[in-house]
Every structure is written in C-alpha cells, then in structure tokens.
XYZ file of C-alpha atoms in Angstrom:
246
model
C 0.115 0.075 0.203
C 1.671 3.127 -1.100
C -0.817 5.811 -2.221
C -3.341 7.598 -0.288
C -6.766 5.457 -1.759
C -7.200 3.145 1.137
C -6.559 5.816 3.362
C -9.409 7.854 2.022
C -11.668 4.847 1.644
C -11.093 4.069 5.150
C -11.079 7.805 6.673
C -14.752 8.083 4.926
C -15.946 5.443 6.529
C -14.605 5.662 9.845
C -16.107 9.585 9.379
C -19.284 8.007 8.628
C -18.930 5.263 11.601
C -16.879 5.636 14.337
C -17.090 2.654 16.080
C -15.837 0.024 13.874
C -12.980 -2.508 13.053
C -11.273 -1.925 10.133
C -8.994 -5.116 9.210
C -6.852 -5.065 6.785
C -7.075 -8.375 4.578
C -4.800 -7.744 1.829
C -3.448 -4.687 -0.320
C -0.603 -7.052 -2.859
C -3.195 -8.302 -5.382
C -2.097 -7.969 -8.474
C -3.561 -5.463 -10.771
C -7.005 -6.514 -11.937
C -6.793 -10.034 -10.642
C -9.879 -10.851 -9.374
C -9.342 -14.783 -9.478
C -6.421 -13.937 -6.941
C -8.763 -11.336 -4.963
C -11.821 -14.136 -5.114
C -8.918 -17.284 -3.810
C -8.124 -15.127 -1.043
C -11.021 -13.780 0.883
C -13.245 -17.118 0.244
C -10.836 -18.615 2.423
C -10.553 -16.412 5.420
C -13.658 -14.677 5.618
C -15.182 -16.957 7.957
C -12.675 -17.049 10.139
C -14.524 -13.206 10.933
C -17.524 -12.684 13.167
C -21.131 -12.628 11.985
C -22.039 -9.582 10.718
C -18.618 -8.582 9.705
C -18.771 -6.302 6.042
C -16.287 -7.695 3.395
C -14.841 -4.859 0.373
C -13.714 -6.015 -2.364
C -12.196 -3.460 -4.712
C -10.368 -5.106 -7.899
C -11.171 -4.809 -11.511
C -13.704 -1.934 -10.235
C -14.579 -1.413 -13.979
C -18.025 -2.063 -13.181
C -18.158 0.939 -11.919
C -18.241 2.661 -15.285
C -21.544 0.849 -15.850
C -23.024 2.421 -12.816
C -23.656 -0.412 -10.087
C -22.124 -2.181 -7.348
C -23.146 -5.287 -5.950
C -24.358 -5.952 -2.456
C -24.810 -9.786 -1.043
C -25.654 -11.026 2.323
C -23.737 -15.082 2.892
C -23.471 -17.027 5.843
C -24.340 -13.553 8.233
C -20.914 -11.911 6.140
C -21.806 -9.024 3.761
C -19.884 -8.486 0.840
C -20.247 -5.116 -1.628
C -17.875 -5.711 -4.789
C -17.541 -4.668 -7.990
C -19.901 -6.695 -10.580
C -16.932 -7.990 -12.237
C -17.400 -11.877 -11.922
C -15.557 -11.893 -8.420
C -19.159 -12.968 -7.039
C -19.364 -15.892 -8.413
C -15.626 -17.283 -8.436
C -15.481 -16.492 -4.857
C -18.696 -18.064 -3.446
C -19.622 -20.458 -6.302
C -23.313 -19.342 -6.686
C -24.894 -15.979 -6.616
C -26.287 -15.970 -2.546
C -30.152 -15.154 -2.772
C -29.884 -11.917 -1.106
C -27.900 -9.881 -3.525
C -28.229 -6.182 -4.411
C -27.035 -4.049 -7.557
C -26.703 -0.678 -5.771
C -26.756 2.527 -8.448
C -24.139 4.711 -8.578
C -24.074 9.257 -9.058
C -21.538 9.431 -12.278
C -21.441 13.346 -10.900
C -19.547 12.085 -7.716
C -15.876 12.580 -8.825
C -15.844 10.560 -5.550
C -17.897 7.741 -6.132
C -15.696 4.438 -4.558
C -14.502 6.846 -1.323
C -18.225 7.585 -0.391
C -20.923 4.755 -1.285
C -18.263 2.048 0.570
C -19.140 4.207 3.053
C -22.748 5.090 2.734
C -23.158 1.117 2.420
C -21.298 -0.165 6.044
C -22.850 3.301 7.641
C -26.353 1.100 6.170
C -25.970 -2.322 7.461
C -23.809 -0.733 10.682
C -27.629 0.656 11.366
C -28.695 -2.822 10.639
C -30.388 -1.931 6.911
C -32.131 -4.329 4.875
C -30.215 -5.047 1.470
C -33.451 -3.663 -0.214
C -33.648 -0.126 1.117
C -30.225 0.503 -1.053
C -30.367 -1.397 -3.850
C -33.030 -3.341 -6.775
C -32.268 -7.248 -6.190
C -29.886 -8.260 -8.355
C -31.740 -10.027 -11.832
C -28.541 -10.393 -14.265
C -24.722 -9.946 -12.261
C -21.707 -11.094 -14.234
C -21.071 -14.676 -13.898
C -17.205 -16.066 -14.112
C -15.977 -19.784 -13.979
C -12.597 -20.727 -11.769
C -11.297 -23.713 -14.232
C -12.070 -26.595 -13.079
C -9.205 -30.015 -12.883
C -9.704 -32.490 -15.903
C -9.924 -35.611 -14.090
C -10.452 -39.320 -15.679
C -10.406 -42.536 -13.449
C -6.168 -42.734 -13.054
C -5.406 -38.491 -13.063
C -6.347 -35.545 -12.770
C -4.826 -32.633 -14.545
C -5.098 -28.799 -12.764
C -3.761 -24.665 -12.273
C -1.632 -22.969 -10.459
C -4.672 -20.252 -9.393
C -2.000 -18.653 -6.726
C 1.197 -17.703 -5.701
C 0.993 -16.460 -2.185
C 3.539 -13.761 -0.872
C 6.286 -16.740 -0.052
C 6.206 -17.988 -3.531
C 4.564 -21.072 -2.133
C 2.299 -22.585 -5.600
C -1.538 -23.487 -4.974
C -3.227 -25.720 -7.721
C -6.687 -26.248 -8.449
C -6.565 -29.147 -6.895
C -9.035 -29.976 -3.615
C -7.715 -32.761 -1.447
C -11.822 -34.137 -1.375
C -11.076 -34.456 -5.198
C -7.285 -36.188 -4.676
C -8.987 -38.653 -2.178
C -11.587 -39.206 -4.514
C -10.297 -39.842 -7.510
C -6.927 -41.526 -5.834
C -8.977 -44.197 -3.475
C -5.890 -44.736 -1.751
C -3.234 -45.555 -4.702
C 0.335 -44.370 -5.244
C 0.797 -41.592 -7.511
C 3.346 -39.209 -8.880
C 3.114 -34.787 -8.978
C 4.463 -33.910 -12.134
C 5.185 -30.054 -13.396
C 7.321 -28.855 -15.926
C 10.572 -31.014 -15.785
C 10.572 -31.583 -11.818
C 11.235 -35.030 -10.750
C 8.066 -36.425 -9.804
C 6.737 -35.630 -6.385
C 5.451 -39.438 -4.547
C 3.889 -37.785 -1.399
C 2.367 -36.036 0.381
C 3.795 -33.931 3.320
C 2.170 -32.597 6.407
C 4.392 -29.647 7.663
C 6.887 -27.950 5.387
C 10.090 -28.888 7.655
C 9.034 -32.333 6.865
C 11.525 -32.433 4.600
C 15.365 -30.868 4.625
C 15.980 -27.405 3.420
C 16.013 -26.540 0.005
C 13.488 -29.078 -0.642
C 10.646 -29.519 -2.805
C 7.629 -30.366 -1.320
C 4.088 -31.104 -2.045
C 1.125 -30.976 0.747
C -2.438 -29.738 1.108
C -2.654 -26.338 2.635
C -5.454 -25.031 5.276
C -7.962 -24.254 2.845
C -7.756 -27.766 1.371
C -6.162 -26.967 -1.681
C -2.730 -28.390 -3.110
C 0.296 -26.578 -3.023
C 3.975 -26.475 -4.179
C 6.757 -25.419 -1.781
C 10.128 -25.630 -0.776
C 11.205 -25.617 2.558
C 12.899 -22.609 3.220
C 12.810 -21.191 -0.281
C 10.622 -20.086 -3.181
C 9.379 -22.471 -5.369
C 7.277 -20.464 -8.055
C 11.384 -18.993 -8.733
C 13.345 -22.253 -8.528
C 10.618 -23.997 -10.054
C 9.906 -22.415 -12.795
C 6.018 -21.922 -12.472
C 3.450 -19.424 -13.146
C -0.522 -18.603 -13.244
C -2.190 -21.729 -15.175
C 0.681 -23.305 -16.051
C -0.168 -27.248 -15.423
C 0.219 -29.685 -12.696
C -0.486 -33.756 -13.387
C -1.294 -36.165 -10.686
C -1.593 -39.663 -12.636
C -2.245 -42.307 -9.585
C -1.147 -46.491 -10.204
C -3.911 -47.611 -12.034
C -6.280 -50.533 -10.537
C-alpha cells in the first residue's frame, strides 16, 4: 500500500461510522486479478465474526457501468464490483444480492459509496432498502481440473508472498480419484513428487514438497525457499497427478 486511496476510503468510513473496526486482509492483489482476490477472500472470510462487512475493490470497471453489488452470505456481507468476482468467490450467487446504483457525477464515488453502504449495514438496514434485487450479474467460472479414472490435471491459480504455488486441486478430489493409490505429481521438468507432506519442514531445507494447505488446496513449496522462482512455475501452468491404475 503506497498511495492515499486506501486512506481515503478508511477515513470516509470512520467519519460516518465511528465505532467500527477496520481490518486489512491484503493490499497486494495483482492489478485487476479477480481470481487471486476471490481465492484469498474465499478462504478467510469465514474466520471473521458473523455480521462482518467485506469490501473488495479489484478491477472496478463495473463502476463505469453505474452499479456495485451488495450481498449477504452465511451471515457475512460483501461489497464487490459486478465483474464476476462474486461467482468466483462463492461459486453461486447468494439469494440476497442487490445492485446499488451509482451517481456518475460523484467525483469520489468509491470513497463515498463504500462509506454509505457500511453505515447502512451498521445501522441494521435491509439490503432491499439500499439497492434493487440483482437479476443479471456477471458470472465467471473458476477453471476446474480435468479428471479421468487415474489422472487429475490442474492449474496454478495463486502464488503467495512466499512464492508457494497453489493449485486448483482440492484434497476431496484427490481422495475421491486416488482411492488411496500411489501417485506421482508432475510439473515442468521437475522430478515427480510421490508423497504428500504435512508440514514444510518434513523435508530438508531447499527440498521440494507437496501438501494440502489450510484451505485444502494442493500446494507446491520449497522448505525455506521460493518454489515459483526455483521451479519456474507461473499462474495457469499445468500440474498433473497420475495414480497407479486399478
């Protein structure tokens, strides 16, 4: 966070709602990368208290189209652009979703709109009082693994601050297809990995490992190292798991 925009938004919110706590999740999303933003919020919002309000300000091109989305899901509120991030994050559009019209003449629209919505929710206002039921929002589908009886082909969807590599293969799918069979995890020209670790330190420093992270996604890492850089892995690269044939 190196500019004044976040400060403007926080200041505007605190000016309208003084008794509120603001928590930063991250300001390091790649520009316009809604897949990255969806992954991060999807895997942490449920750790916040019920009634929390989550603001996502990534790829705000929908603001030019005069609307922003407000939804309630599992007792959490989300204020997001109408750019597909809602469907990526929650996989289905919540029943309680409204579109909030934007005054294009407002020069400070994001700052003022976020503060107005937060104040409305803080005062226990209903969603329908501040917006119209959303009937046609933009949808995006997260790239899903390709699956056969003995193989899963996934893709890199996120690289974290430590350059650990996150793959769109979840533990449940791995167990469903694997059925306890031996396996090989292959990527690039690296020697296949044939077992899963529980902790990063299960292997010597500098060694490559695979584990399922706290969000239950497959993760490729290097103990005390930067996996993405060392292994030459990037977003959308293919990761393949081959199981011993039945």
